Short mmCIF file of N, CA and C in Angstrom, two decimals:
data_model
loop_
_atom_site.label_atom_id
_atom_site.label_comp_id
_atom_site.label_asym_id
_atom_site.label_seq_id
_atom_site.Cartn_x
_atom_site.Cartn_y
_atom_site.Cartn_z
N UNK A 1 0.83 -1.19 0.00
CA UNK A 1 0.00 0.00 0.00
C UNK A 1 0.88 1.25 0.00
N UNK A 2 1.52 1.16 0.82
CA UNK A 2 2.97 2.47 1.26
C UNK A 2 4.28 2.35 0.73
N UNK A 3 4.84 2.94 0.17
CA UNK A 3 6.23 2.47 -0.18
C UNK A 3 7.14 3.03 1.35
N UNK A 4 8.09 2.13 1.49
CA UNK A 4 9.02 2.62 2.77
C UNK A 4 10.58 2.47 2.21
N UNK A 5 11.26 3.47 3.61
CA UNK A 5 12.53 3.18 3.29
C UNK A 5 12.89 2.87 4.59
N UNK A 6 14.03 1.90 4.40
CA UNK A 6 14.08 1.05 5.91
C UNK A 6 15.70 1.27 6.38
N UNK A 7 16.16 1.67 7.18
CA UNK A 7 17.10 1.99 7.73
C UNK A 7 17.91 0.07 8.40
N UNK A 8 19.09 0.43 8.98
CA UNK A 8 19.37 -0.89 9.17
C UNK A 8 18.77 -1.61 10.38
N UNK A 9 18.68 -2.79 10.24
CA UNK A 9 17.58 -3.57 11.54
C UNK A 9 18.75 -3.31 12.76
N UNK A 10 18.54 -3.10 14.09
CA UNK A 10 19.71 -3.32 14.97
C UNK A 10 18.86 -4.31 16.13
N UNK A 11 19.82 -4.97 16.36
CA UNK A 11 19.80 -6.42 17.15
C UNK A 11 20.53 -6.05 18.91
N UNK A 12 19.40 -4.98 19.60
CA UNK A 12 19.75 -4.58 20.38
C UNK A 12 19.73 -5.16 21.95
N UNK A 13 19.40 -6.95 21.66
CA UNK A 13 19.67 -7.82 22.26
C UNK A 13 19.38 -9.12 21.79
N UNK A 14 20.62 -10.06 22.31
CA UNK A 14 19.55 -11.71 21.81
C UNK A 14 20.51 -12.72 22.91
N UNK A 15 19.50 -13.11 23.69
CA UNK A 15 20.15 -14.29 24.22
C UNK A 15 19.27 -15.70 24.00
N UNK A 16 20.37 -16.43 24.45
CA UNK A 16 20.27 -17.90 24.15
C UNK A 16 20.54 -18.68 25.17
N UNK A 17 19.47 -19.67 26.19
CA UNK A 17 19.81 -20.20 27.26
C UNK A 17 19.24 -21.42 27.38
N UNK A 18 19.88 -22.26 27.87
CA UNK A 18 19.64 -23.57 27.55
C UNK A 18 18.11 -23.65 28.84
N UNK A 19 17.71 -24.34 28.76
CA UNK A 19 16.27 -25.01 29.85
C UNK A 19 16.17 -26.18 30.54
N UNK A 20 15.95 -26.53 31.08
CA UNK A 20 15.40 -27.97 31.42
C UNK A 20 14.30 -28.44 30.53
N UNK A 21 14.21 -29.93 30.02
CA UNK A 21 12.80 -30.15 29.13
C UNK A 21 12.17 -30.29 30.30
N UNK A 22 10.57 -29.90 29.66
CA UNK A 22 9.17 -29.60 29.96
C UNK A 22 9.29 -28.08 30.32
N UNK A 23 10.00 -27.31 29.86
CA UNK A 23 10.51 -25.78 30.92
C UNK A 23 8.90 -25.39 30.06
N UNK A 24 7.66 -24.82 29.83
CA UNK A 24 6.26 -24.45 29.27
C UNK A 24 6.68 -23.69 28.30
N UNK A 25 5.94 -23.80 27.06
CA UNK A 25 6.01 -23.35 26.11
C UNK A 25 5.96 -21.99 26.23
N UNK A 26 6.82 -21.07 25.52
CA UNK A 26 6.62 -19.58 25.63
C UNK A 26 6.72 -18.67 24.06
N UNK A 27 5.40 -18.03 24.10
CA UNK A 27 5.45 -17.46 22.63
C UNK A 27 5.81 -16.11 22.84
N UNK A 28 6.15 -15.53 23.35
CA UNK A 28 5.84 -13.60 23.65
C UNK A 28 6.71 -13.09 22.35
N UNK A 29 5.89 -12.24 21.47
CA UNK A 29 6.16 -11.87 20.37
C UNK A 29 5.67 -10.77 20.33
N UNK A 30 6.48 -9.73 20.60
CA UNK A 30 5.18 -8.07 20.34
C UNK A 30 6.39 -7.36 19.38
N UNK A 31 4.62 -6.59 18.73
CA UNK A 31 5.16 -5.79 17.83
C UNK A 31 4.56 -4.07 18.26
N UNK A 32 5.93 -3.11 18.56
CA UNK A 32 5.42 -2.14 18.62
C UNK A 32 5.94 -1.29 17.64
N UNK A 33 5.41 -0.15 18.02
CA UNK A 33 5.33 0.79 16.50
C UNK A 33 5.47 2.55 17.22
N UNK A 34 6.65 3.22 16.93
CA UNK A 34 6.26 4.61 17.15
C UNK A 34 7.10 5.95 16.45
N UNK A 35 6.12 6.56 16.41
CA UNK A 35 6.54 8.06 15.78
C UNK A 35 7.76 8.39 16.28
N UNK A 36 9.00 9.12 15.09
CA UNK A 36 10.01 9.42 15.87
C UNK A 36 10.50 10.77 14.83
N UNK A 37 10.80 11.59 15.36
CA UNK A 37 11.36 12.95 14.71
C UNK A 37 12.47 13.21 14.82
N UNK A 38 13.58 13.28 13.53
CA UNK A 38 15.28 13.14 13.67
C UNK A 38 15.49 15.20 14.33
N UNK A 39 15.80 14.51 15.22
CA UNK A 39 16.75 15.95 16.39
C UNK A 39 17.83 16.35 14.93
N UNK A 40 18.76 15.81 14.04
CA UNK A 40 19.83 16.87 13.65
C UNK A 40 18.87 17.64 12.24
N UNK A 41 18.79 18.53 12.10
CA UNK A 41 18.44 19.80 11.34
C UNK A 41 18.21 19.43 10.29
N UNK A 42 19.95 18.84 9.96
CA UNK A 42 19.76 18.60 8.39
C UNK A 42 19.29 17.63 7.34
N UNK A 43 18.32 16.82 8.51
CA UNK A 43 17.53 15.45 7.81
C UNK A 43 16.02 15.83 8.00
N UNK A 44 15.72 17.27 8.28
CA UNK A 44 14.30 17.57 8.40
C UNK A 44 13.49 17.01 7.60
N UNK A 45 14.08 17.93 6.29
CA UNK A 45 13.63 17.82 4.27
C UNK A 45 13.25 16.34 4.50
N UNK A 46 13.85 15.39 5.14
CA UNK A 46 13.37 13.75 5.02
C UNK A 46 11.81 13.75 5.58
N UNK A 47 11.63 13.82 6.43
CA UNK A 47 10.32 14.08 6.96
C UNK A 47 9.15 14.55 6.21
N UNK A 48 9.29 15.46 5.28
CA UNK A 48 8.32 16.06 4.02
C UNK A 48 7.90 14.54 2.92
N UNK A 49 8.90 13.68 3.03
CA UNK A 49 8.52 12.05 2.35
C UNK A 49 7.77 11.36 2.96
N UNK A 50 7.57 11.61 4.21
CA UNK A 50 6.62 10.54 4.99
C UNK A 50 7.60 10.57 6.49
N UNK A 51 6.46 10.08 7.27
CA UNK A 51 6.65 10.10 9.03
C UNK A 51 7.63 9.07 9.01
N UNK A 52 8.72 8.87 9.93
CA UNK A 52 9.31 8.37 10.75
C UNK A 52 8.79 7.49 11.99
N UNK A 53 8.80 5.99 11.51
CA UNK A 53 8.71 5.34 12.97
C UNK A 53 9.64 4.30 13.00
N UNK A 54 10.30 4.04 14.57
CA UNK A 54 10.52 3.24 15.10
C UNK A 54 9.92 1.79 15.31
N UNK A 55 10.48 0.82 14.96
CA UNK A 55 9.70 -0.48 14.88
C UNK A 55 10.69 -1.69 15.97
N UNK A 56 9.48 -1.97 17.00
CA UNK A 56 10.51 -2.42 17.87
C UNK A 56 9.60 -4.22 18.16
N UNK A 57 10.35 -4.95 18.51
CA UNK A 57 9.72 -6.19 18.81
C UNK A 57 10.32 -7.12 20.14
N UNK A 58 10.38 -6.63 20.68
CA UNK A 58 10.83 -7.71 22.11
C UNK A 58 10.21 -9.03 22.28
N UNK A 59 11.20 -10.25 22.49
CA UNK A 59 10.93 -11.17 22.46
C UNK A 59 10.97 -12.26 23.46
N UNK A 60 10.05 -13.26 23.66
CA UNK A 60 10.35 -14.36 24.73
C UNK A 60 9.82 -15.75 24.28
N UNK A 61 11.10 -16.78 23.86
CA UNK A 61 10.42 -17.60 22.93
C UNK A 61 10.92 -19.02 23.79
N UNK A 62 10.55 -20.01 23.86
CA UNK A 62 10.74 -20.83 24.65
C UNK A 62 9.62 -22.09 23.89
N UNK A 63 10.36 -22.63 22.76
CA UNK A 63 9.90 -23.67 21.71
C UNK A 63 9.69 -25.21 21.98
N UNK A 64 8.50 -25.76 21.94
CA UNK A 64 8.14 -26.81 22.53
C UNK A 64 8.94 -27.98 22.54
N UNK A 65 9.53 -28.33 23.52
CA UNK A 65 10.45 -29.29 23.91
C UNK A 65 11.92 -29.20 23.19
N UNK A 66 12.57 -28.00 22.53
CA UNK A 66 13.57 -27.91 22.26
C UNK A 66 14.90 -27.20 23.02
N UNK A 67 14.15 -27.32 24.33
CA UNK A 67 15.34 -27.15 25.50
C UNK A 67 16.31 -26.04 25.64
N UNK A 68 15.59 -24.61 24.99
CA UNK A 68 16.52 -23.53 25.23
C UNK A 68 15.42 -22.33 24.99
N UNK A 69 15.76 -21.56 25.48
CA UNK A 69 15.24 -19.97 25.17
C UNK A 69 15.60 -18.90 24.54
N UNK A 70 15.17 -18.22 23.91
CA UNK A 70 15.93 -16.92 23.01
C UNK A 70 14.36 -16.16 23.71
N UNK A 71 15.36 -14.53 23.81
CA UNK A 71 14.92 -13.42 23.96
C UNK A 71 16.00 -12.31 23.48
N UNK A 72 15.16 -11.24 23.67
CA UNK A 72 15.78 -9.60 23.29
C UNK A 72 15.22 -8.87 22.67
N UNK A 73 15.76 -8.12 22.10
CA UNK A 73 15.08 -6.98 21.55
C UNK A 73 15.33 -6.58 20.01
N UNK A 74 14.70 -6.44 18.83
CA UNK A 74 15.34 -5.81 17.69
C UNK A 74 14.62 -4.62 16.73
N UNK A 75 15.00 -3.78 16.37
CA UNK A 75 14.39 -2.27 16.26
C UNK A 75 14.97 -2.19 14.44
N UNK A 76 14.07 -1.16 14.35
CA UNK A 76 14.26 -1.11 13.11
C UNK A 76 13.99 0.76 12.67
N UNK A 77 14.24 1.36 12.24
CA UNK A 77 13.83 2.70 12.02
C UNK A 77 13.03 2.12 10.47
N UNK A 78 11.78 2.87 10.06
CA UNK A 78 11.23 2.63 8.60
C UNK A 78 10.59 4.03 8.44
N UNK A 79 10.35 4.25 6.97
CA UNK A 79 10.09 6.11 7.14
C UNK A 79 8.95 5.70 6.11
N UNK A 80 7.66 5.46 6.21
CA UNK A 80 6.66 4.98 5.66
C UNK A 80 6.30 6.35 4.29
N UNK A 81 6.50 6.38 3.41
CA UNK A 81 6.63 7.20 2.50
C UNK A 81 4.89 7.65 2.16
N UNK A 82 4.76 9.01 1.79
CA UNK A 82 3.54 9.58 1.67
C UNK A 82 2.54 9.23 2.84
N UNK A 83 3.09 9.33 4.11
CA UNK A 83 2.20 8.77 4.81
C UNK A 83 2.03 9.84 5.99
N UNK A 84 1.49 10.36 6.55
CA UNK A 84 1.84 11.01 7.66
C UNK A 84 0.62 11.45 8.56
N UNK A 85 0.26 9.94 9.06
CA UNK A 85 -0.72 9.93 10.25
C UNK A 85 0.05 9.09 10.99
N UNK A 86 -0.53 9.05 12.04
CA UNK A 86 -0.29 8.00 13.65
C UNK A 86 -0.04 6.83 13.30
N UNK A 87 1.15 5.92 14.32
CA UNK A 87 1.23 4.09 14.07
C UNK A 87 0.01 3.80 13.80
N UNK A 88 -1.11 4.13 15.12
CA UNK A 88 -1.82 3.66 15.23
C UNK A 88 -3.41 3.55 14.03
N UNK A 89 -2.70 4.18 13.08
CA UNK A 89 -3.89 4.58 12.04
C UNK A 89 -3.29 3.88 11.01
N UNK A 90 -2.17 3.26 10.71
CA UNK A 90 -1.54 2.31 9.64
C UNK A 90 -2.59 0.81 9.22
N UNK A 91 -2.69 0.29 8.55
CA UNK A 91 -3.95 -0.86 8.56
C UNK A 91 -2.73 -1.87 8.74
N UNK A 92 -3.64 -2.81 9.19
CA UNK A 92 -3.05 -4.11 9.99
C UNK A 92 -2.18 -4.89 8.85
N UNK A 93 -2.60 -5.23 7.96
CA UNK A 93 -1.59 -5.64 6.70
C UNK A 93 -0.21 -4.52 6.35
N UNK A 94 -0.18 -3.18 6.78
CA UNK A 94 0.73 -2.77 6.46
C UNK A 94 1.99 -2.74 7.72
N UNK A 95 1.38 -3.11 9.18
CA UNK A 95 2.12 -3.25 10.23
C UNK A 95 3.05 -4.93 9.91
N UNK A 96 2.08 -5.43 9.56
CA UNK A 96 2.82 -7.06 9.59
C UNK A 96 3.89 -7.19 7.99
N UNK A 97 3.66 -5.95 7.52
CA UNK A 97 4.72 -5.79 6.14
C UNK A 97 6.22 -5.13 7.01
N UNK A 98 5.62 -4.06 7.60
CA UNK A 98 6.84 -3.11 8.03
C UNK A 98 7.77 -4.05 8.71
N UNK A 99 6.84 -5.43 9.85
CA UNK A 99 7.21 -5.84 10.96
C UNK A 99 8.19 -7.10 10.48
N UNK A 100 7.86 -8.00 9.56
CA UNK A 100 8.59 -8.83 8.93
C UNK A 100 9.98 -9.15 8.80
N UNK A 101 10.75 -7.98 8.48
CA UNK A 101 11.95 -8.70 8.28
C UNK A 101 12.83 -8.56 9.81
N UNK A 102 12.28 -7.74 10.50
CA UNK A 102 12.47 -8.19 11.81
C UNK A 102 12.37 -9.14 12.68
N UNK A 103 10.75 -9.95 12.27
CA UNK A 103 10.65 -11.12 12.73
C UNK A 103 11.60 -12.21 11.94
N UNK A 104 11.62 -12.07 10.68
CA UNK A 104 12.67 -12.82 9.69
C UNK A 104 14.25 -12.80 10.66
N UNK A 105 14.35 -11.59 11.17
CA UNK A 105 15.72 -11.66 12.04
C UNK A 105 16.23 -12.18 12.94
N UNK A 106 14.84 -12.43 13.76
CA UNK A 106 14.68 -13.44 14.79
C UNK A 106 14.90 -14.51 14.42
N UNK A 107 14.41 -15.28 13.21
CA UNK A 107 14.58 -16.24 12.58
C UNK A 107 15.56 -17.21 12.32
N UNK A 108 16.74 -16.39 12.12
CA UNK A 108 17.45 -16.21 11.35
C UNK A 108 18.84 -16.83 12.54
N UNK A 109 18.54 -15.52 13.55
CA UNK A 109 20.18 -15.64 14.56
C UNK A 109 19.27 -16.79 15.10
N UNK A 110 18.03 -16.88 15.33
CA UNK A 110 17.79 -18.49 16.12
C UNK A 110 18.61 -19.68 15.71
N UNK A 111 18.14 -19.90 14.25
CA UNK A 111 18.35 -21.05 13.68
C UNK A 111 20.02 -21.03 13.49
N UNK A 112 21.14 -19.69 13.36
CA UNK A 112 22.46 -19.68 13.46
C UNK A 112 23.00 -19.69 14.64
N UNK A 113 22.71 -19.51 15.50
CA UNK A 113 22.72 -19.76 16.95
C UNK A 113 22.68 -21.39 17.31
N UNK A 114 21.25 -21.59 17.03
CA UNK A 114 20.80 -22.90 17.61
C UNK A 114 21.92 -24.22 16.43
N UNK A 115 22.27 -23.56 15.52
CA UNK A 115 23.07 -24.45 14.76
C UNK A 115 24.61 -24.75 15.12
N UNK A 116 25.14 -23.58 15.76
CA UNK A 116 26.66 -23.64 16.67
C UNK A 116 26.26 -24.68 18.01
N UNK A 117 25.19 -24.10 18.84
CA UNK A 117 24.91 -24.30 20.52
C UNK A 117 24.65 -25.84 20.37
N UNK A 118 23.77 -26.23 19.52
CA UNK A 118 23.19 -27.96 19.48
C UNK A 118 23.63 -28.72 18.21
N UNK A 119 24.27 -28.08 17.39
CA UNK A 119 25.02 -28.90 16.26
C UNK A 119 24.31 -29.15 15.45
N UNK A 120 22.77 -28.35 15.48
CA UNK A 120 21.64 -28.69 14.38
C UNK A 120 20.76 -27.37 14.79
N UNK A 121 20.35 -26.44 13.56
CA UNK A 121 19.57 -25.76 13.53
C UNK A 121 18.32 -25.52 14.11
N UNK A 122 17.65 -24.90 14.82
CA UNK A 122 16.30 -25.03 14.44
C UNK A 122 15.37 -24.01 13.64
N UNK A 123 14.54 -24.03 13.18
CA UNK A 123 13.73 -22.90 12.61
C UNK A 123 12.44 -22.73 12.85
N UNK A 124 12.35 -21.81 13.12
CA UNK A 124 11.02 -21.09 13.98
C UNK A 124 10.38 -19.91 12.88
N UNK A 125 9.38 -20.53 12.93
CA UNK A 125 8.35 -20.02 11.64
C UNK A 125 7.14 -18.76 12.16
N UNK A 126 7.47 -17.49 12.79
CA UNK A 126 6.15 -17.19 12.94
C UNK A 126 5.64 -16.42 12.23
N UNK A 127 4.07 -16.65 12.10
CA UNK A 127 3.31 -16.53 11.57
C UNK A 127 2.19 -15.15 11.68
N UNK A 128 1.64 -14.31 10.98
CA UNK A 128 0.59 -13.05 11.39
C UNK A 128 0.14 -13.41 12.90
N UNK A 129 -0.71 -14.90 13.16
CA UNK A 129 -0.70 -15.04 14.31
C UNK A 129 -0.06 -15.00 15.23
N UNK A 130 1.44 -15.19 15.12
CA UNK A 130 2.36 -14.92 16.29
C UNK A 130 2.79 -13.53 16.48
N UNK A 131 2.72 -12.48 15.79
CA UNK A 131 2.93 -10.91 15.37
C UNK A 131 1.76 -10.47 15.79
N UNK A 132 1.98 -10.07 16.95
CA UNK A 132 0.69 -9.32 17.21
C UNK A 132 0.94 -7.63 17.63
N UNK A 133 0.20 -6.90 16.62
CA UNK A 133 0.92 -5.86 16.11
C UNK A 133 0.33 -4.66 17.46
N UNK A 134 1.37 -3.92 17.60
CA UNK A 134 0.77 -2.67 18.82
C UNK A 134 1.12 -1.56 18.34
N UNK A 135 0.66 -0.45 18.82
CA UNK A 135 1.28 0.62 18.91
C UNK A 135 2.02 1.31 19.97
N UNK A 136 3.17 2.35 19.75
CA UNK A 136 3.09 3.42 21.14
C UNK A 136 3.30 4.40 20.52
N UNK A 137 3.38 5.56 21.18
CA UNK A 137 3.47 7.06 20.60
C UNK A 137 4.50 7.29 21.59
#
């Protein structure tokens, strides 16, 4: 619907800890979303393309019977082009577009992670249902 330009994802935490099996399944997957206005002067003119938000997803994942946990945090700056209303006024298909390759990131250091720590990958697939999209201002 929006064209965006996406700044680099930063991976502003990720850990990896082993469990005891049966430790209960844990999905915590949030997606938040917020307005952000660049403080130096000379990136104002950017702002006239579309609003600035912050895209953040903190995580707590704890995968059924695979005996370890990943959490943290990973952010993304995206500058949603011609757009310039509230997170919270974005339609739900365009949050789970913005939100994606973030969750893809998660994905990603899991399965490279979990491929050093246990000598075999795993991959963790989530889905719109596991993205459950928020806002903050």
């Amino acid at each position: 619907m929006y064209g965006n330009k996406r700044y680099p994802i930063a991976v502003e935490s990720f850990h990896y800890d082993l469990v005891k099996q049966g430790t209960p399944v844990k999905n915590d997957l949030q997606v938040a979303m917020r307005q952000i206005e660049w403080s130096d002067p000379a990136k104002q003119d950017e702002l006239k393309k579309g609003n600035l938000f912050q895209m953040m997803i903190p995580f707590d994942v704890v995968p059924d019977d695979a005996g370890f946990e990943i959490s943290g945090k990973i952010t993304q700056i995206v500058q949603v082009l011609d757009y310039f209303g509230e997170a919270n006024e974005l339609p739900q298909a365009e949050l789970g577009k913005l939100s994606r390759p973030l969750v893809e990131t998660i994905e990603t250091l899991t399965y490279q992670v979990t491929a050093v720590a246990l000598d075999q990958g795993v991959n963790l697939q989530f889905g719109a249902s596991d993205e459950q999209p928020g806002q903050t201002k």
